[in-house]
Amino acid sequence: MELELRHLRTVRAIADTGSPTKAAATLGLAQPALSAQLRRIEKALGGPLFERDHTGARPALLGELVLQRARVVLPAVSELQEEAVRFANAWGTMERFRLGGTHGPLLGGLVDRLVTAHPAAPVSTYTSWSVVEIASQLVDGRLDFALIGACGESPPPANDRLTWQMIGVDPVFVMLPDSHPLAGEQELDLSSLADECWADVPGDGCFADCFVGACARAGFSPVLVYETDTASVVHLVQVGRAVGLCRATFPPAPGLVTRPLIGSPLSWRHLLGWHPRSAAAAAASGAVSGHSRAAYTEAVERSESYTRWLAAHPRFGAAM
């Protein structure tokens, strides 16, 4: 029997979990099948790879040798596969822009600017609520650039494999119906909304936990949080069923007002990402970065109230 990558993955899984039974569950195999496979591996390599007792399985000397090589070989093969997928999906002779986004306010502006600046270049878009999904498509070379958001200082997905550049940072504002008793206030204390139901868009990351934490620091727990699409959030606020959470760049809408929270307890970073070894990054990261920053500036300028607010809060706004 020749040693295969799946055999190395089996050995590594047993070592990592300390148990053939746990390793079988991790790999999606039946425990008897994994044990039989391990016996064949040990026979092919000439000796036992693990010492077994009632506490589990520990690598024997031969097992340590195999594991040492496996921890080099397996990541290298995984990286080779990713490189091959990226190469297969890399730019050809024709310039193109494959953009991913998470329903944020900047994707439309970026598309508009790229189409204007590069009228002969195909521009395609893909959107998802999941930043993890968008990041995985960047890693695989199926997207060239991605515009996503990250809560507070939380790291973006695949931070060790992708390049992320901050475009701007906004406070999270509250969206109220214009008939709300607090709609006339210039800033709101979060505690003044303790009895409200809330509406927000879904997504990966820690924003939901950060919101609950901010409410706890303000002395209350949210009565109810509707997680739904942007249009439904707007509708629920317009009819008075909830108050909404939104980015400060949220465009004006009939029947609504947006107001900052005192102390800005929640913030949102706009990020542009790409793979550092992709053809797209080498060819156009500077241009796409510049257009993304311009799209962000335009989004800010569309809100007079946010522009005025920024003048007194210099830690927010476009990244330097």
Short mmCIF file of C-alpha atoms in Angstrom, two decimals:
data_model
loop_
_atom_site.label_atom_id
_atom_site.label_comp_id
_atom_site.label_asym_id
_atom_site.label_seq_id
_atom_site.Cartn_x
_atom_site.Cartn_y
_atom_site.Cartn_z
CA MET A 1 0.00 0.00 0.00
CA GLU A 2 1.27 3.46 -0.93
CA LEU A 3 0.87 6.24 1.59
CA GLU A 4 -1.71 8.84 0.56
CA LEU A 5 -2.70 12.27 1.82
CA ARG A 6 -5.86 10.86 3.39
CA HIS A 7 -3.68 8.53 5.47
CA LEU A 8 -1.68 11.49 6.77
CA ARG A 9 -4.92 13.29 7.61
CA THR A 10 -6.06 10.23 9.56
CA VAL A 11 -2.82 10.09 11.56
CA ARG A 12 -2.96 13.81 12.27
CA ALA A 13 -6.62 13.61 13.35
CA ILE A 14 -5.88 10.82 15.82
CA ALA A 15 -2.95 12.78 17.26
CA ASP A 16 -4.97 16.01 17.47
CA THR A 17 -7.99 14.42 19.16
CA GLY A 18 -6.10 11.84 21.22
CA SER A 19 -8.58 9.13 20.30
CA PRO A 20 -9.44 7.04 17.21
CA THR A 21 -13.12 7.36 18.12
CA LYS A 22 -12.97 11.17 18.23
CA ALA A 23 -10.84 11.24 15.09
CA ALA A 24 -13.43 9.12 13.27
CA ALA A 25 -16.15 11.61 14.20
CA THR A 26 -13.98 14.52 13.06
CA LEU A 27 -13.29 12.87 9.68
CA GLY A 28 -16.83 11.62 9.18
CA LEU A 29 -15.81 7.95 9.25
CA ALA A 30 -17.13 4.97 11.14
CA GLN A 31 -14.79 4.07 14.00
CA PRO A 32 -14.18 0.47 12.76
CA ALA A 33 -13.27 1.82 9.30
CA LEU A 34 -10.77 4.27 10.77
CA SER A 35 -9.21 1.58 12.97
CA ALA A 36 -8.85 -0.73 9.95
CA GLN A 37 -7.27 2.08 7.96
CA LEU A 38 -4.84 2.80 10.79
CA ARG A 39 -3.78 -0.85 10.87
CA ARG A 40 -3.06 -0.75 7.12
CA ILE A 41 -1.04 2.45 7.55
CA GLU A 42 1.01 0.96 10.36
CA LYS A 43 1.62 -2.20 8.32
CA ALA A 44 2.80 -0.14 5.35
CA LEU A 45 5.13 1.96 7.53
CA GLY A 46 6.51 -0.98 9.47
CA GLY A 47 5.42 -0.33 13.04
CA PRO A 48 2.86 1.13 15.46
CA LEU A 49 2.21 4.87 15.21
CA PHE A 50 0.38 5.21 18.52
CA GLU A 51 0.57 3.85 22.03
CA ARG A 52 -2.95 3.07 23.25
CA ASP A 53 -4.33 2.71 26.75
CA HIS A 54 -7.55 3.55 28.61
CA THR A 55 -6.78 7.28 28.39
CA GLY A 56 -6.56 7.34 24.59
CA ALA A 57 -3.84 7.28 21.95
CA ARG A 58 -0.43 8.98 22.10
CA PRO A 59 2.09 9.12 19.23
CA ALA A 60 4.86 6.52 19.40
CA LEU A 61 8.34 7.41 18.14
CA LEU A 62 7.46 6.36 14.60
CA GLY A 63 4.21 8.31 14.91
CA GLU A 64 6.11 11.45 15.91
CA LEU A 65 8.25 11.13 12.77
CA VAL A 66 5.19 10.72 10.54
CA LEU A 67 3.39 13.61 12.25
CA GLN A 68 6.40 15.87 11.85
CA ARG A 69 6.34 15.29 8.09
CA ALA A 70 2.52 15.42 7.88
CA ARG A 71 2.39 18.86 9.47
CA VAL A 72 4.63 20.13 6.67
CA VAL A 73 3.15 18.19 3.77
CA LEU A 74 -0.58 18.73 4.40
CA PRO A 75 -0.51 22.56 4.61
CA ALA A 76 1.80 22.65 1.57
CA VAL A 77 -0.61 20.55 -0.49
CA SER A 78 -3.56 22.66 0.68
CA GLU A 79 -1.72 25.82 -0.36
CA LEU A 80 -0.87 24.23 -3.73
CA GLN A 81 -4.54 23.48 -4.31
CA GLU A 82 -5.55 27.04 -3.44
CA GLU A 83 -2.85 28.45 -5.74
CA ALA A 84 -4.05 26.23 -8.57
CA VAL A 85 -7.67 27.36 -8.12
CA ARG A 86 -6.56 31.00 -8.03
CA PHE A 87 -4.47 30.49 -11.16
CA ALA A 88 -7.38 28.85 -12.98
CA ASN A 89 -9.59 31.78 -12.02
CA ALA A 90 -6.96 34.46 -12.57
CA TRP A 91 -7.31 37.34 -15.00
CA GLY A 92 -6.69 36.55 -18.63
CA THR A 93 -5.61 39.11 -21.13
CA MET A 94 -8.79 41.16 -20.54
CA GLU A 95 -9.14 43.33 -17.45
CA ARG A 96 -12.09 42.51 -15.23
CA PHE A 97 -13.40 43.26 -11.75
CA ARG A 98 -15.18 40.52 -9.80
CA LEU A 99 -16.51 42.18 -6.67
CA GLY A 100 -18.04 40.69 -3.55
CA GLY A 101 -19.97 42.54 -0.89
CA THR A 102 -22.14 42.12 2.18
CA HIS A 103 -25.08 44.40 1.43
CA GLY A 104 -23.16 47.46 2.63
CA PRO A 105 -23.55 51.01 1.34
CA LEU A 106 -20.42 51.14 -0.84
CA LEU A 107 -20.72 48.36 -3.43
CA GLY A 108 -23.02 50.28 -5.75
CA GLY A 109 -20.78 53.33 -5.62
CA LEU A 110 -17.70 51.23 -6.35
CA VAL A 111 -19.38 49.55 -9.35
CA ASP A 112 -20.43 52.95 -10.72
CA ARG A 113 -16.92 54.35 -10.46
CA LEU A 114 -15.24 51.27 -11.97
CA VAL A 115 -17.63 51.15 -14.92
CA THR A 116 -17.01 54.85 -15.54
CA ALA A 117 -13.21 54.54 -15.26
CA HIS A 118 -12.94 51.21 -17.16
CA PRO A 119 -15.82 51.11 -19.67
CA ALA A 120 -14.38 48.11 -21.55
CA ALA A 121 -13.79 45.98 -18.44
CA PRO A 122 -16.46 43.47 -17.32
CA VAL A 123 -17.65 44.18 -13.75
CA SER A 124 -19.55 41.48 -11.88
CA THR A 125 -20.90 41.42 -8.34
CA TYR A 126 -21.76 38.81 -5.74
CA THR A 127 -23.45 39.61 -2.43
CA SER A 128 -24.00 37.56 0.72
CA TRP A 129 -24.84 38.24 4.34
CA SER A 130 -21.85 36.06 5.27
CA VAL A 131 -18.40 37.67 5.41
CA VAL A 132 -16.97 34.16 5.84
CA GLU A 133 -18.46 33.10 2.50
CA ILE A 134 -17.15 36.23 0.76
CA ALA A 135 -13.68 35.71 2.24
CA SER A 136 -13.58 32.06 1.15
CA GLN A 137 -14.31 33.13 -2.42
CA LEU A 138 -11.39 35.57 -2.26
CA VAL A 139 -9.12 32.78 -1.01
CA ASP A 140 -10.27 30.46 -3.82
CA GLY A 141 -9.79 33.12 -6.51
CA ARG A 142 -13.47 33.30 -7.41
CA LEU A 143 -13.59 36.98 -6.44
CA ASP A 144 -10.96 39.65 -7.01
CA PHE A 145 -12.02 42.17 -4.36
CA ALA A 146 -14.52 42.29 -1.51
CA LEU A 147 -16.19 45.08 0.42
CA ILE A 148 -17.27 43.95 3.86
CA GLY A 149 -17.93 45.36 7.31
CA ALA A 150 -16.46 44.41 10.67
CA CYS A 151 -17.80 45.27 14.10
CA GLY A 152 -15.60 47.47 16.27
CA GLU A 153 -12.04 46.16 16.34
CA SER A 154 -12.90 42.55 15.52
CA PRO A 155 -10.59 40.93 12.93
CA PRO A 156 -12.00 40.19 9.47
CA PRO A 157 -12.22 36.57 8.28
CA ALA A 158 -9.14 34.79 6.88
CA ASN A 159 -7.06 37.67 8.24
CA ASP A 160 -3.87 35.60 7.96
CA ARG A 161 -4.44 34.80 4.28
CA LEU A 162 -6.02 37.93 2.83
CA THR A 163 -5.09 41.60 2.75
CA TRP A 164 -7.71 43.88 4.30
CA GLN A 165 -7.55 47.66 4.01
CA MET A 166 -9.76 49.91 6.10
CA ILE A 167 -11.74 52.37 3.98
CA GLY A 168 -13.61 54.13 6.78
CA VAL A 169 -15.18 53.67 10.18
CA ASP A 170 -18.69 54.74 11.15
CA PRO A 171 -20.63 54.84 14.38
CA VAL A 172 -23.82 52.80 14.48
CA PHE A 173 -26.85 55.09 14.47
CA VAL A 174 -30.43 54.46 15.53
CA MET A 175 -33.23 54.66 12.99
CA LEU A 176 -36.56 56.05 14.28
CA PRO A 177 -39.92 56.84 12.70
CA ASP A 178 -40.20 60.62 12.32
CA SER A 179 -43.24 60.46 14.63
CA HIS A 180 -41.24 58.96 17.50
CA PRO A 181 -41.15 61.10 20.70
CA LEU A 182 -37.33 61.15 20.53
CA ALA A 183 -37.07 61.94 16.81
CA GLY A 184 -36.37 65.60 17.56
CA GLU A 185 -33.31 64.87 19.72
CA GLN A 186 -29.86 65.44 18.21
CA GLU A 187 -28.28 62.53 20.10
CA LEU A 188 -29.85 59.68 22.03
CA ASP A 189 -28.82 57.86 25.15
CA LEU A 190 -29.12 54.13 24.51
CA SER A 191 -30.90 53.70 27.85
CA SER A 192 -33.74 55.94 26.62
CA LEU A 193 -34.67 53.14 24.17
CA ALA A 194 -34.81 50.37 26.77
CA ASP A 195 -38.50 49.61 26.14
CA GLU A 196 -38.23 49.40 22.35
CA CYS A 197 -38.19 46.43 20.01
CA TRP A 198 -35.24 46.48 17.61
CA ALA A 199 -34.59 45.60 13.97
CA ASP A 200 -31.26 44.83 12.32
CA VAL A 201 -29.81 42.94 9.36
CA PRO A 202 -28.18 39.53 9.98
CA GLY A 203 -24.55 38.61 9.44
CA ASP A 204 -21.47 36.83 10.71
CA GLY A 205 -19.29 38.28 13.42
CA CYS A 206 -19.82 39.70 16.86
CA PHE A 207 -22.19 42.62 16.22
CA ALA A 208 -25.23 40.96 17.84
CA ASP A 209 -23.19 40.18 20.97
CA CYS A 210 -21.70 43.68 21.02
CA PHE A 211 -25.17 45.22 20.80
CA VAL A 212 -26.46 43.11 23.69
CA GLY A 213 -23.33 44.05 25.66
CA ALA A 214 -23.88 47.77 25.00
CA CYS A 215 -27.48 47.44 26.17
CA ALA A 216 -26.35 45.65 29.33
CA ARG A 217 -23.92 48.50 30.09
CA ALA A 218 -26.84 50.89 29.59
CA GLY A 219 -28.86 48.93 32.16
CA PHE A 220 -31.30 46.85 30.11
CA SER A 221 -31.75 43.83 27.84
CA PRO A 222 -33.37 44.26 24.41
CA VAL A 223 -37.06 43.34 24.46
CA LEU A 224 -36.90 41.77 20.98
CA VAL A 225 -34.54 41.94 17.99
CA TYR A 226 -35.86 41.28 14.47
CA GLU A 227 -33.06 40.09 12.17
CA THR A 228 -34.23 40.68 8.61
CA ASP A 229 -33.32 42.32 5.29
CA THR A 230 -32.77 46.06 4.96
CA ALA A 231 -36.14 46.76 3.30
CA SER A 232 -37.97 44.98 6.12
CA VAL A 233 -35.97 46.86 8.76
CA VAL A 234 -37.04 50.13 7.12
CA HIS A 235 -40.67 48.99 6.98
CA LEU A 236 -40.75 47.90 10.63
CA VAL A 237 -39.37 51.29 11.67
CA GLN A 238 -41.73 53.23 9.39
CA VAL A 239 -44.81 51.52 10.86
CA GLY A 240 -43.55 51.92 14.44
CA ARG A 241 -42.97 48.23 15.20
CA ALA A 242 -39.29 48.70 16.04
CA VAL A 243 -36.36 51.07 16.08
CA GLY A 244 -33.52 50.10 13.78
CA LEU A 245 -29.76 49.88 13.94
CA CYS A 246 -27.98 51.31 10.91
CA ARG A 247 -24.66 52.66 9.72
CA ALA A 248 -24.29 56.41 9.90
CA THR A 249 -24.07 56.52 6.09
CA PHE A 250 -27.59 55.06 5.74
CA PRO A 251 -29.28 57.15 3.03
CA PRO A 252 -32.33 59.29 3.87
CA ALA A 253 -35.69 57.50 3.60
CA PRO A 254 -39.27 58.83 3.84
CA GLY A 255 -40.77 58.74 7.31
CA LEU A 256 -37.44 58.02 9.04
CA VAL A 257 -34.75 59.87 10.96
CA THR A 258 -31.35 58.54 12.02
CA ARG A 259 -29.71 59.68 15.22
CA PRO A 260 -26.29 59.06 16.81
CA LEU A 261 -25.95 57.42 20.21
CA ILE A 262 -24.20 59.33 22.96
CA GLY A 263 -20.69 57.95 23.42
CA SER A 264 -20.88 55.91 20.17
CA PRO A 265 -21.02 52.52 21.94
CA LEU A 266 -21.06 50.62 18.62
CA SER A 267 -18.96 51.14 15.50
CA TRP A 268 -18.55 49.57 12.06
CA ARG A 269 -15.42 49.37 9.90
CA HIS A 270 -15.66 49.30 6.10
CA LEU A 271 -12.95 47.03 4.67
CA LEU A 272 -11.66 46.27 1.18
CA GLY A 273 -10.01 42.87 0.80
CA TRP A 274 -8.02 40.89 -1.78
CA HIS A 275 -5.61 37.98 -1.91
CA PRO A 276 -2.04 39.28 -1.68
CA ARG A 277 -0.75 36.85 -4.33
CA SER A 278 -3.59 37.25 -6.82
CA ALA A 279 -3.22 38.83 -10.24
CA ALA A 280 -6.05 41.17 -9.33
CA ALA A 281 -4.15 42.60 -6.37
CA ALA A 282 -1.01 43.18 -8.40
CA ALA A 283 -2.91 44.77 -11.27
CA ALA A 284 -5.53 46.94 -9.64
CA SER A 285 -5.42 47.13 -5.84
CA GLY A 286 -4.42 50.78 -5.93
CA ALA A 287 -7.17 51.77 -8.34
CA VAL A 288 -9.88 49.79 -6.58
CA SER A 289 -8.75 51.13 -3.22
CA GLY A 290 -8.97 54.69 -4.48
CA HIS A 291 -12.42 54.16 -5.98
CA SER A 292 -13.61 52.51 -2.75
CA ARG A 293 -12.47 55.49 -0.70
CA ALA A 294 -14.21 57.85 -3.11
CA ALA A 295 -17.41 55.80 -2.90
CA TYR A 296 -17.23 56.01 0.91
CA THR A 297 -16.68 59.79 0.81
CA GLU A 298 -19.68 60.17 -1.49
CA ALA A 299 -21.82 58.06 0.87
CA VAL A 300 -20.84 60.29 3.81
CA GLU A 301 -21.49 63.50 1.88
CA ARG A 302 -25.03 62.40 1.04
CA SER A 303 -25.88 62.78 4.74
CA GLU A 304 -25.64 66.39 5.91
CA SER A 305 -26.36 65.38 9.50
CA TYR A 306 -23.57 62.80 9.52
CA THR A 307 -21.14 65.26 7.91
CA ARG A 308 -21.86 67.78 10.67
CA TRP A 309 -21.52 65.09 13.34
CA LEU A 310 -18.13 63.99 11.96
CA ALA A 311 -16.71 67.47 12.37
CA ALA A 312 -16.94 67.00 16.15
CA HIS A 313 -15.87 63.34 16.18
CA PRO A 314 -12.58 63.05 14.24
CA ARG A 315 -11.90 59.41 15.19
CA PHE A 316 -14.61 58.37 12.71
CA GLY A 317 -14.84 58.82 8.97
CA ALA A 318 -12.46 58.00 6.11
CA ALA A 319 -9.31 56.07 7.00
CA MET A 320 -6.08 58.00 6.60
#
